[in-house]
Short mmCIF file of C-alpha atoms in Angstrom, two decimals:
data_model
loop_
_atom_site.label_atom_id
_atom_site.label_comp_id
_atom_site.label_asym_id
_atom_site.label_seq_id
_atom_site.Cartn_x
_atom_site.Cartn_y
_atom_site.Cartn_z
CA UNK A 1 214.18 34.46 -207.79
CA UNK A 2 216.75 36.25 -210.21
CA UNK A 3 219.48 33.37 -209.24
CA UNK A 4 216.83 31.19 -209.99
CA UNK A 5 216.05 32.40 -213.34
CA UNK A 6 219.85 32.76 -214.38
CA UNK A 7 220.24 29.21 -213.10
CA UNK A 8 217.06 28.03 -215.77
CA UNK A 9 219.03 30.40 -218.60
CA UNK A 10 222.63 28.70 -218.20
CA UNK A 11 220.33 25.20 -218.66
CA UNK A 12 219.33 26.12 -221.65
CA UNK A 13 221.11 24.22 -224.74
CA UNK A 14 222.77 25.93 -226.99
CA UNK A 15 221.45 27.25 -230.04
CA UNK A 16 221.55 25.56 -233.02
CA UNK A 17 223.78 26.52 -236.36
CA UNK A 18 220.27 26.92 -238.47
CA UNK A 19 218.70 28.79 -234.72
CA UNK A 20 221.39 31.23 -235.28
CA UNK A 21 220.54 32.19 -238.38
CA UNK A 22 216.93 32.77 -237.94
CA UNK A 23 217.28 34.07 -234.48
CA UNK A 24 217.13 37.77 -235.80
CA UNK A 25 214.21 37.40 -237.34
CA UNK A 26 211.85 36.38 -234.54
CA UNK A 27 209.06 37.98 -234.94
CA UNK A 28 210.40 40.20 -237.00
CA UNK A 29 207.86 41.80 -239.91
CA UNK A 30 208.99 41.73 -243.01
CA UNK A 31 206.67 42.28 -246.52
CA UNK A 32 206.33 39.51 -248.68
CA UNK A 33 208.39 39.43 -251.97
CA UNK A 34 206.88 40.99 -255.24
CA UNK A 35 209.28 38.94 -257.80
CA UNK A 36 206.72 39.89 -260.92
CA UNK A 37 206.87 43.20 -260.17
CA UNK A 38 210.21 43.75 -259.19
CA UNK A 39 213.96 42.48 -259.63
CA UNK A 40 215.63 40.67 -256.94
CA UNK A 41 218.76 41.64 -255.78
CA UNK A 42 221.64 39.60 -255.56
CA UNK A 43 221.52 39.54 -251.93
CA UNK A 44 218.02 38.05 -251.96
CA UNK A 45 219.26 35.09 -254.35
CA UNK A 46 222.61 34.93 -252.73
CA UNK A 47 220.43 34.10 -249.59
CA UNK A 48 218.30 31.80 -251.27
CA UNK A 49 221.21 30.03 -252.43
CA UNK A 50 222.55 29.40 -249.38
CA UNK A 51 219.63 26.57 -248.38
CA UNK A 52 221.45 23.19 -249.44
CA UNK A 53 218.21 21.08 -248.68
CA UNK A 54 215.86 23.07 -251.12
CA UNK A 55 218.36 22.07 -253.60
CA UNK A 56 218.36 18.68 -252.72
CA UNK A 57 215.33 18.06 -252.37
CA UNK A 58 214.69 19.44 -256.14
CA UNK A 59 217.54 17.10 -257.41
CA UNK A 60 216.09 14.37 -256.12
CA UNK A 61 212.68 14.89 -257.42
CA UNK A 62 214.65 15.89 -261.18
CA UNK A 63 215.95 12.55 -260.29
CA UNK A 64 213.12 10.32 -259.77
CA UNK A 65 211.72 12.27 -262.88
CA UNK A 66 214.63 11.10 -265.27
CA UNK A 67 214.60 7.66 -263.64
CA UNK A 68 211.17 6.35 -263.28
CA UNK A 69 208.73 8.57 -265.30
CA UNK A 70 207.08 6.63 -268.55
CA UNK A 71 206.61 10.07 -270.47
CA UNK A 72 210.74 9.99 -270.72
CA UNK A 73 211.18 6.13 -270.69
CA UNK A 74 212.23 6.24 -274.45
CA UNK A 75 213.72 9.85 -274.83
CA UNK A 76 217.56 9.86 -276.12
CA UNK A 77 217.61 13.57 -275.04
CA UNK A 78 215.22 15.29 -272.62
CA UNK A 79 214.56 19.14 -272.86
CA UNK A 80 214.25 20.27 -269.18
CA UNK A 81 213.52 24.02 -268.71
CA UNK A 82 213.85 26.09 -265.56
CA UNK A 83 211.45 28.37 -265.29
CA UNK A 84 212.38 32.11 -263.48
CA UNK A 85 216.31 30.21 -263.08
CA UNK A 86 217.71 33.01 -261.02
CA UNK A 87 221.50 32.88 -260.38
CA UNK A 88 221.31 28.87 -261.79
CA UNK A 89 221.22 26.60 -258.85
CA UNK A 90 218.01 24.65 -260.30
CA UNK A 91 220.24 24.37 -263.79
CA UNK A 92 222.99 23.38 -261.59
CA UNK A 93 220.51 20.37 -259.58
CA UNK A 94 219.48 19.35 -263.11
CA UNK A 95 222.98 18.22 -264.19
CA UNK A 96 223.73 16.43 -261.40
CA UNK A 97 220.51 14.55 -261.66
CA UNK A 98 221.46 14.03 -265.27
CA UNK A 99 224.87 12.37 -263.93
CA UNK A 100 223.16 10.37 -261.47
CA UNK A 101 220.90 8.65 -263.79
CA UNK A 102 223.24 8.82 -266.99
CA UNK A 103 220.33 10.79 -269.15
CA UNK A 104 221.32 13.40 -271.51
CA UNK A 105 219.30 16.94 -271.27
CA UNK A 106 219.07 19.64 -272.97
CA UNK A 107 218.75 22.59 -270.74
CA UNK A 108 217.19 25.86 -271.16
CA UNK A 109 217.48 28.89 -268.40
CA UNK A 110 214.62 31.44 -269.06
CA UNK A 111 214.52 34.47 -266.25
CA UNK A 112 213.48 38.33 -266.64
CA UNK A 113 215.71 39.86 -264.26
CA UNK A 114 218.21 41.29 -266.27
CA UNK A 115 220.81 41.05 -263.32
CA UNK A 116 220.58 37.47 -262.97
CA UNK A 117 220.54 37.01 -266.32
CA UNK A 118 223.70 38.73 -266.41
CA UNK A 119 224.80 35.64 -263.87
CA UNK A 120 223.67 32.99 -266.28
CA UNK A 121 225.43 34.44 -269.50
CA UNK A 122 228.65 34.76 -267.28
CA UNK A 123 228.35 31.00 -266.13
CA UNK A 124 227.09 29.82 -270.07
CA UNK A 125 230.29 31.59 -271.21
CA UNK A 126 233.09 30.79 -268.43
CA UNK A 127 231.59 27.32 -266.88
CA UNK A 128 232.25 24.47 -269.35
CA UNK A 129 229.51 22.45 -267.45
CA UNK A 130 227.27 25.26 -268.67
CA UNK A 131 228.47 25.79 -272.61
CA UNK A 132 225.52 23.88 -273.72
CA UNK A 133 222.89 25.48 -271.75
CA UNK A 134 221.06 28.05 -274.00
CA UNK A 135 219.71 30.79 -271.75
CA UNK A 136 216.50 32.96 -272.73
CA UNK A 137 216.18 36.50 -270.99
CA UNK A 138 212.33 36.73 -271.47
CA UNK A 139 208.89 36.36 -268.75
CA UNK A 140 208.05 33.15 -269.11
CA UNK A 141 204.39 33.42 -269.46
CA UNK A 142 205.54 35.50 -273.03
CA UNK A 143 208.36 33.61 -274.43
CA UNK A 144 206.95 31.60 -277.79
CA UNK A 145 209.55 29.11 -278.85
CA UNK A 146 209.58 26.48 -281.03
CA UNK A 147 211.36 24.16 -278.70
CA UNK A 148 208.71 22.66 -275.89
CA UNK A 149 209.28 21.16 -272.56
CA UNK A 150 209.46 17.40 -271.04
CA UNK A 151 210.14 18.33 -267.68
CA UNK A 152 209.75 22.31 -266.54
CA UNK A 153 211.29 22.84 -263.01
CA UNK A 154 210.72 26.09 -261.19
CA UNK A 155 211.09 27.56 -257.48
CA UNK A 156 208.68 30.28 -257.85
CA UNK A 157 206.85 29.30 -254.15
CA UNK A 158 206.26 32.04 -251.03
CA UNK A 159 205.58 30.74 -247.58
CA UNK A 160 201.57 30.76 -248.24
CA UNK A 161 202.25 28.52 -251.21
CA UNK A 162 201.07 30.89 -253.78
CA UNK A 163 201.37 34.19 -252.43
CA UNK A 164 204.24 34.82 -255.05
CA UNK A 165 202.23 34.25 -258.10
CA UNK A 166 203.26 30.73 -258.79
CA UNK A 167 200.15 29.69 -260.48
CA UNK A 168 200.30 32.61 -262.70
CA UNK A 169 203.07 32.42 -263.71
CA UNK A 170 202.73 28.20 -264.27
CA UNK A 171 199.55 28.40 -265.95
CA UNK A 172 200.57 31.49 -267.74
CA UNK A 173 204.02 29.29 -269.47
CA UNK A 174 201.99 26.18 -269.57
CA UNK A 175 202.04 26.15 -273.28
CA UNK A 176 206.13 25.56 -272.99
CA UNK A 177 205.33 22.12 -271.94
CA UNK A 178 204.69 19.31 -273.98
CA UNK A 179 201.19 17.27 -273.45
CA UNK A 180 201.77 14.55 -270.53
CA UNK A 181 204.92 16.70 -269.33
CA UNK A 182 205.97 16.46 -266.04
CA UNK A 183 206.35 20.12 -263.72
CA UNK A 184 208.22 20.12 -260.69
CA UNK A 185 206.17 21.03 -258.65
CA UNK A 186 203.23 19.26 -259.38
CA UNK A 187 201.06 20.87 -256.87
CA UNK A 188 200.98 23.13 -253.72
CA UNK A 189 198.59 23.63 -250.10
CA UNK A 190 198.24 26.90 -248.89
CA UNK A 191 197.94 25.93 -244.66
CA UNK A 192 195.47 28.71 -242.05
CA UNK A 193 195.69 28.50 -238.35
CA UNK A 194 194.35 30.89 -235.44
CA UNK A 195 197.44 32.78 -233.40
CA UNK A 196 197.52 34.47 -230.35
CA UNK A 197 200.65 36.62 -230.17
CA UNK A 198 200.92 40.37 -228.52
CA UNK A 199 204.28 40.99 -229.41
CA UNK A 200 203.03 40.42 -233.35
CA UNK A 201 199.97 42.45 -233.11
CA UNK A 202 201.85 45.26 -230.80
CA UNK A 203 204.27 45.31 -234.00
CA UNK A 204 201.54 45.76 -236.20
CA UNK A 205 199.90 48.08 -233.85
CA UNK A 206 202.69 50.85 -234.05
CA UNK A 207 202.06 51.76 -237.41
CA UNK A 208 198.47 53.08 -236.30
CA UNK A 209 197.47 52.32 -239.57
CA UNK A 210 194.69 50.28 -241.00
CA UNK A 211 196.74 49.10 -243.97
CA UNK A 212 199.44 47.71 -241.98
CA UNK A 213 196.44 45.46 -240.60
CA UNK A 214 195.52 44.56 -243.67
CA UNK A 215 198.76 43.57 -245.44
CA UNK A 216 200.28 39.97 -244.56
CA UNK A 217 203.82 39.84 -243.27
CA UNK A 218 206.92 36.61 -243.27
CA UNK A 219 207.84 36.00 -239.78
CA UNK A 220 209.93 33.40 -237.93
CA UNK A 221 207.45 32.51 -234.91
CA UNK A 222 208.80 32.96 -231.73
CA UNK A 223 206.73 34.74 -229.29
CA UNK A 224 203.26 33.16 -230.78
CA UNK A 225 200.93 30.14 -229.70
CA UNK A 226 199.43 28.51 -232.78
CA UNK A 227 196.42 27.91 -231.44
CA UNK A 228 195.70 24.34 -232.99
CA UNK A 229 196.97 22.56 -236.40
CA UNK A 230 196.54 24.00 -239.51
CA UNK A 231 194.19 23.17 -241.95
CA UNK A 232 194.15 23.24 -246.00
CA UNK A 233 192.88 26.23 -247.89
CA UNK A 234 193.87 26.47 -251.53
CA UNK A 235 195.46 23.64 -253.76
CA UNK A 236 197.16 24.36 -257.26
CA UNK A 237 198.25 21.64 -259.64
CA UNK A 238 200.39 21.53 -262.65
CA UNK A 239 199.80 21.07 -265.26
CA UNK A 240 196.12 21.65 -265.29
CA UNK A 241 193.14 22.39 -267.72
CA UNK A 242 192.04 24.76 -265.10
CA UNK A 243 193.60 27.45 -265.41
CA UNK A 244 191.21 29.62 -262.92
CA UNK A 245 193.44 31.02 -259.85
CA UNK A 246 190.26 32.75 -257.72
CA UNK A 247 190.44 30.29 -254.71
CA UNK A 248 188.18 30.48 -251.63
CA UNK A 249 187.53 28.49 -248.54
CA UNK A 250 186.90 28.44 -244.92
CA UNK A 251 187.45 25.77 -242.09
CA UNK A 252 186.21 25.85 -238.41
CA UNK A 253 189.17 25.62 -235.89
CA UNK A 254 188.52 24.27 -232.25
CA UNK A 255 190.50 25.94 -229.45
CA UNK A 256 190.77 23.82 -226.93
CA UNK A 257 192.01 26.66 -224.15
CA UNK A 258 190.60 30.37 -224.15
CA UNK A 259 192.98 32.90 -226.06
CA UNK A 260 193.23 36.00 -227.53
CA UNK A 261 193.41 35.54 -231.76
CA UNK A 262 195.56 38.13 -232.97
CA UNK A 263 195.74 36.55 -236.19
CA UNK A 264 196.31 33.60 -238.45
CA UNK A 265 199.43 31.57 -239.74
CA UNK A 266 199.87 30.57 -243.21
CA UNK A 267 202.27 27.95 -244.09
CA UNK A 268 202.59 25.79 -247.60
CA UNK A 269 202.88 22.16 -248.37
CA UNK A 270 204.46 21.29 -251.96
CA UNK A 271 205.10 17.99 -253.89
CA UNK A 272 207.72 17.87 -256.27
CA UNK A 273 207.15 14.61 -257.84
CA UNK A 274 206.00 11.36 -256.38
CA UNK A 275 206.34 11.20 -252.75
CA UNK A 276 209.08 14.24 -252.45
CA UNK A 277 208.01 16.95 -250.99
CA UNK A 278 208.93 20.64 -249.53
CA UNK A 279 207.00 21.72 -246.69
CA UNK A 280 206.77 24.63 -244.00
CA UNK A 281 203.21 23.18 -242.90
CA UNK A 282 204.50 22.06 -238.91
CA UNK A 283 203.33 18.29 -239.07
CA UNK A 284 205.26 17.58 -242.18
CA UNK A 285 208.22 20.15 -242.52
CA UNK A 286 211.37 19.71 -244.16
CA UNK A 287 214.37 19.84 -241.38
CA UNK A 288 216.85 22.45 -241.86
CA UNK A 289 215.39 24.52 -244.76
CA UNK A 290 215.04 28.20 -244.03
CA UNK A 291 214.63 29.81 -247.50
CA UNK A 292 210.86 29.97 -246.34
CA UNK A 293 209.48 31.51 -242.94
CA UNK A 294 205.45 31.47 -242.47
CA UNK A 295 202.83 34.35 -243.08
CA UNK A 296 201.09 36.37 -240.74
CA UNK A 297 197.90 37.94 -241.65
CA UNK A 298 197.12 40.14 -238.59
CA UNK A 299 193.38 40.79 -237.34
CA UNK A 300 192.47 44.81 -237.02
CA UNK A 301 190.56 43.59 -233.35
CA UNK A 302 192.22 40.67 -231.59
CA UNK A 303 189.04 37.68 -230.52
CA UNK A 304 188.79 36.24 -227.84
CA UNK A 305 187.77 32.69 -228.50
CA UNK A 306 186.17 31.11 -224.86
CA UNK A 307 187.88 27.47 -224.77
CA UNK A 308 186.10 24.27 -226.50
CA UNK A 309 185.04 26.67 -228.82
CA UNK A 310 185.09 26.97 -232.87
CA UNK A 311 186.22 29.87 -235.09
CA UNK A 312 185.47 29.64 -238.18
CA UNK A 313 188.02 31.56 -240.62
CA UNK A 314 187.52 32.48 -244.31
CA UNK A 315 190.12 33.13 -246.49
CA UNK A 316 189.46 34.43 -250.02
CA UNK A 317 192.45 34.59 -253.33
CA UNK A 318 191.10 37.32 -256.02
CA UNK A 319 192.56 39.25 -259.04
CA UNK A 320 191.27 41.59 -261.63
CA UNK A 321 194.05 40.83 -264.06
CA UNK A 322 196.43 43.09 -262.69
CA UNK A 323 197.01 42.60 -259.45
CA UNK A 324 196.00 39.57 -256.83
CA UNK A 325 195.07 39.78 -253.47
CA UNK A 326 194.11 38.05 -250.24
CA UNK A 327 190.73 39.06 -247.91
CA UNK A 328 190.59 37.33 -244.36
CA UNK A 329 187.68 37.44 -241.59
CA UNK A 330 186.08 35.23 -239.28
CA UNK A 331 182.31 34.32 -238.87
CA UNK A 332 182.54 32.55 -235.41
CA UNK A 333 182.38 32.85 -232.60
CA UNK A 334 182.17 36.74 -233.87
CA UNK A 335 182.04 37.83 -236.70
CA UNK A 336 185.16 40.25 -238.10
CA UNK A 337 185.17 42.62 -241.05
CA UNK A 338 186.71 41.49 -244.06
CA UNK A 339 190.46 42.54 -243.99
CA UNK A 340 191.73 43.89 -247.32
CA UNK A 341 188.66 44.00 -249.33
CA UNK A 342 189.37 44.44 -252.85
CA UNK A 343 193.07 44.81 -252.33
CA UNK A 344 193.12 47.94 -251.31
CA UNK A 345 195.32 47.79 -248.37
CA UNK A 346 198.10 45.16 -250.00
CA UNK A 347 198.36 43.27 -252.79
CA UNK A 348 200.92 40.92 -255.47
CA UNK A 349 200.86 42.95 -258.56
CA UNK A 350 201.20 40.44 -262.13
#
């Protein structure tokens, strides 16, 4: 039996360059980002940074903007601003869309964190690509100038989509953007399905603490069975005239095969512009990026689900102005309590 297993291990293929990388964080909890609320390190962006096909992927939407949109058929000069522009990779991805399609832009860099700021006066002062690029150290749901927007572009996304305040922060700068401007992204899909996973819950479990059941967690799958595919729960599109971010929905789920639910996987869906998208959501995700790994939102008392059977999960978004949260249950086959009610157990503070 053991020469038998060894045998099936030296079969196995090698692992592959991007496998590598995320091999340490199988199942591995870590919290969510809280980028309003606090600065992120250099570490954080220089990790970011290192995901070529986000980047890519953004130029070629900025692209397909510049090229084929009728708001900036007749523009001599566009105004493009990057919202929350980090260390300047986005800034970077706009000029060599701007090369590409032979359009001049004007470029503005807004960002808070005063250490990435410090970046982006270093690169406006030693990078003659950059001399022209007029960078604004200011939130951008404050900053009042006279100058408005064609095109905003921002990467402000978490793995649920908008578990990092992205439409807050959107809505909240919407007023830098000109009527009929264009945002990249244009929308976002938050994505829900059951899991069954005891290494996960046996993680969560060690903390013997409710909160830690109540607080959602980024995690490369490895050890897990999604139970079935993921289904939509909340959209957000910009620009909009609504500007209401309270989402809630609920979808029934058939499992097909009994399990054990310990728990529900979020993933996102996001279109840039046009047909361009980004995408952790399994049936349509983008090869090779790994600036995103999905949520886990945990359930206090794993339920077992009899097979050909439907479970019916509800997933609430709420804020009081300070703070937004997420509250989870279930209603079939059993009903669960409400998991984080009123954010008291986790929450994204604004």
């Amino acid at each position: 039996y053991q020469q038998y297993i060894s045998w099936l291990w030296r079969q196995s293929p090698p692992l592959t360059a991007l496998e590598r990388y995320e091999r340490p964080y199988w199942d591995y909890l870590q919290s969510p980002l809280q980028p309003l609320m606090d600065n992120l390190e250099s570490q954080t962006y220089e990790t970011f940074e290192k995901d070529p096909t986000k980047y890519q992927k953004y130029e070629e939407a900025i692209t397909a903007a510049l090229k084929d949109d009728p708001f900036l058929a007749n523009k001599e000069e566009i105004v493009l601003m990057v919202l929350g522009a980090g260390r300047g990779p986005l800034v970077s991805a706009a000029m060599r869309a701007a090369q590409v399609t032979k359009r001049k832009l004007k470029l503005y860099a807004l960002e808070k964190n005063q250490n990435a700021i410090n970046t982006l006066y270093n690169l406006r002062d030693n990078n003659p690509d950059w001399k022209n690029v007029t960078v604004i150290g200011t939130d951008i749901r404050n900053w009042t100038g006279e100058v408005k927007a064609d095109i905003v572009v921002s990467e402000l996304l978490g793995s649920f989509g908008d578990n990092e305040l992205s439409p807050e922060c959107l809505y909240g700068a919407q007023h830098i953007l000109k009527e009929g401007g264009i945002s990249i992204p244009a929308s976002y899909t938050s994505y829900l399905a059951p899991l069954s996973s005891v290494k996960l819950y046996n993680e969560v479990n060690a903390f013997n603490a409710t909160k830690n059941f109540e607080t959602a967690y980024v995690v490369k799958f490895h050890a897990t069975r999604v139970l079935c595919r993921a289904k939509p729960y909340f959209t957000f599109n910009h620009p909009s005239q609504n500007k209401n971010c309270i989402r809630y929905a609920h979808n029934l789920f058939k499992i097909e095969t009994s399990a054990l639910v310990h728990g529900f996987a979020g993933y996102f869906d996001s279109k840039l512009y046009g047909n361009i998208h980004i995408s952790i959501y399994p049936p349509t995700a983008t090869p090779d990026m790994f600036s995103w790994f999905p949520l886990y939102f945990p359930l206090r008392t794993p339920l077992y689900v009899p097979a050909n059977t439907e479970i019916d999960v509800h997933m609430w978004r709420l804020t009081d102005g300070k703070k937004v949260w997420y509250e989870w249950s279930t209603s079939t086959p059993h009903a669960t309590e409400i998991h984080n009610p009123n954010g008291r157990s986790w929450w994204i503070g604004l």
